Amino acid sequence: LLMKEKFLFFKMHEAIDETVEATYKSFLKGNEFFNNLRFQEALVEYENGLEKKFDTEKFYGLFYSEYIIKLGISYLISEQKEKACSTFRKLGDETNFSVRNFLRYYCQ
């Protein structure tokens, strides 16, 4: 029996920043749409979450990189290649293996 559950350490902290919480909620809503192949609705939720400013370095390993990758994939599927490429580049260049293939195959 294998059980898988995401555990986010920042949820343990009582004094969480409101912008991070709102961004995380948008991320979760966007994931629901993304997982059901409703990419236009996912884009709306993902973009709403990123309108809020928060410390991306602090939460980079928790959910930010997955957030950016799924936003970029949603842009690609929605045929917004330029936005997808600029989104993937937020995580780095071809040396970052989490976005390397997206950059190599779609952003040239």
PDB file of N, CA and C in Angstrom, residues 30-43 73-74 77-78:
ATOM      1  N   GLY A  30      -6.088  26.053  -9.601  1.00  0.00           N
ATOM      2  CA  GLY A  30      -5.529  25.863 -10.936  1.00  0.00           C
ATOM      3  C   GLY A  30      -5.177  24.413 -11.195  1.00  0.00           C
ATOM      4  N   ASN A  31      -4.655  23.737 -10.180  1.00  0.00           N
ATOM      5  CA  ASN A  31      -4.311  22.313 -10.325  1.00  0.00           C
ATOM      6  C   ASN A  31      -5.547  21.462 -10.590  1.00  0.00           C
ATOM      7  N   GLU A  32      -6.662  21.802  -9.962  1.00  0.00           N
ATOM      8  CA  GLU A  32      -7.891  21.054 -10.224  1.00  0.00           C
ATOM      9  C   GLU A  32      -8.277  21.155 -11.693  1.00  0.00           C
ATOM     10  N   PHE A  33      -8.222  22.364 -12.237  1.00  0.00           N
ATOM     11  CA  PHE A  33      -8.533  22.553 -13.651  1.00  0.00           C
ATOM     12  C   PHE A  33      -7.490  21.867 -14.534  1.00  0.00           C
ATOM     13  N   PHE A  34      -6.215  22.017 -14.171  1.00  0.00           N
ATOM     14  CA  PHE A  34      -5.119  21.425 -14.942  1.00  0.00           C
ATOM     15  C   PHE A  34      -5.267  19.907 -15.008  1.00  0.00           C
ATOM     16  N   ASN A  35      -5.555  19.288 -13.902  1.00  0.00           N
ATOM     17  CA  ASN A  35      -5.699  17.830 -13.845  1.00  0.00           C
ATOM     18  C   ASN A  35      -6.916  17.330 -14.605  1.00  0.00           C
ATOM     19  N   ASN A  36      -7.910  18.203 -14.804  1.00  0.00           N
ATOM     20  CA  ASN A  36      -9.097  17.841 -15.567  1.00  0.00           C
ATOM     21  C   ASN A  36      -9.016  18.341 -17.011  1.00  0.00           C
ATOM     22  N   LEU A  37      -7.809  18.730 -17.440  1.00  0.00           N
ATOM     23  CA  LEU A  37      -7.530  19.162 -18.814  1.00  0.00           C
ATOM     24  C   LEU A  37      -8.312  20.405 -19.220  1.00  0.00           C
ATOM     25  N   ARG A  38      -8.614  21.244 -18.262  1.00  0.00           N
ATOM     26  CA  ARG A  38      -9.301  22.514 -18.523  1.00  0.00           C
ATOM     27  C   ARG A  38      -8.271  23.623 -18.374  1.00  0.00           C
ATOM     28  N   PHE A  39      -7.438  23.768 -19.400  1.00  0.00           N
ATOM     29  CA  PHE A  39      -6.247  24.605 -19.303  1.00  0.00           C
ATOM     30  C   PHE A  39      -6.548  26.102 -19.317  1.00  0.00           C
ATOM     31  N   GLN A  40      -7.601  26.533 -19.986  1.00  0.00           N
ATOM     32  CA  GLN A  40      -7.943  27.957 -19.980  1.00  0.00           C
ATOM     33  C   GLN A  40      -8.343  28.416 -18.577  1.00  0.00           C
ATOM     34  N   GLU A  41      -9.142  27.604 -17.898  1.00  0.00           N
ATOM     35  CA  GLU A  41      -9.522  27.951 -16.529  1.00  0.00           C
ATOM     36  C   GLU A  41      -8.325  27.874 -15.586  1.00  0.00           C
ATOM     37  N   ALA A  42      -7.442  26.918 -15.841  1.00  0.00           N
ATOM     38  CA  ALA A  42      -6.223  26.810 -15.031  1.00  0.00           C
ATOM     39  C   ALA A  42      -5.368  28.054 -15.196  1.00  0.00           C
ATOM     40  N   LEU A  43      -5.266  28.550 -16.425  1.00  0.00           N
ATOM     41  CA  LEU A  43      -4.482  29.770 -16.664  1.00  0.00           C
ATOM     42  C   LEU A  43      -5.021  30.942 -15.855  1.00  0.00           C
ATOM     43  N   ILE A  73       3.180  25.038 -18.994  1.00  0.00           N
ATOM     44  CA  ILE A  73       2.543  23.980 -19.785  1.00  0.00           C
ATOM     45  C   ILE A  73       1.155  24.430 -20.241  1.00  0.00           C
ATOM     46  N   SER A  74       0.435  25.098 -19.372  1.00  0.00           N
ATOM     47  CA  SER A  74      -0.893  25.598 -19.743  1.00  0.00           C
ATOM     48  C   SER A  74      -0.788  26.618 -20.875  1.00  0.00           C
ATOM     49  N   ILE A  77      -0.089  24.639 -24.151  1.00  0.00           N
ATOM     50  CA  ILE A  77      -1.292  23.973 -24.657  1.00  0.00           C
ATOM     51  C   ILE A  77      -2.276  24.991 -25.222  1.00  0.00           C
ATOM     52  N   SER A  78      -2.278  26.184 -24.652  1.00  0.00           N
ATOM     53  CA  SER A  78      -3.167  27.249 -25.127  1.00  0.00           C
ATOM     54  C   SER A  78      -2.561  28.032 -26.290  1.00  0.00           C
TER      55      SER A  78
END
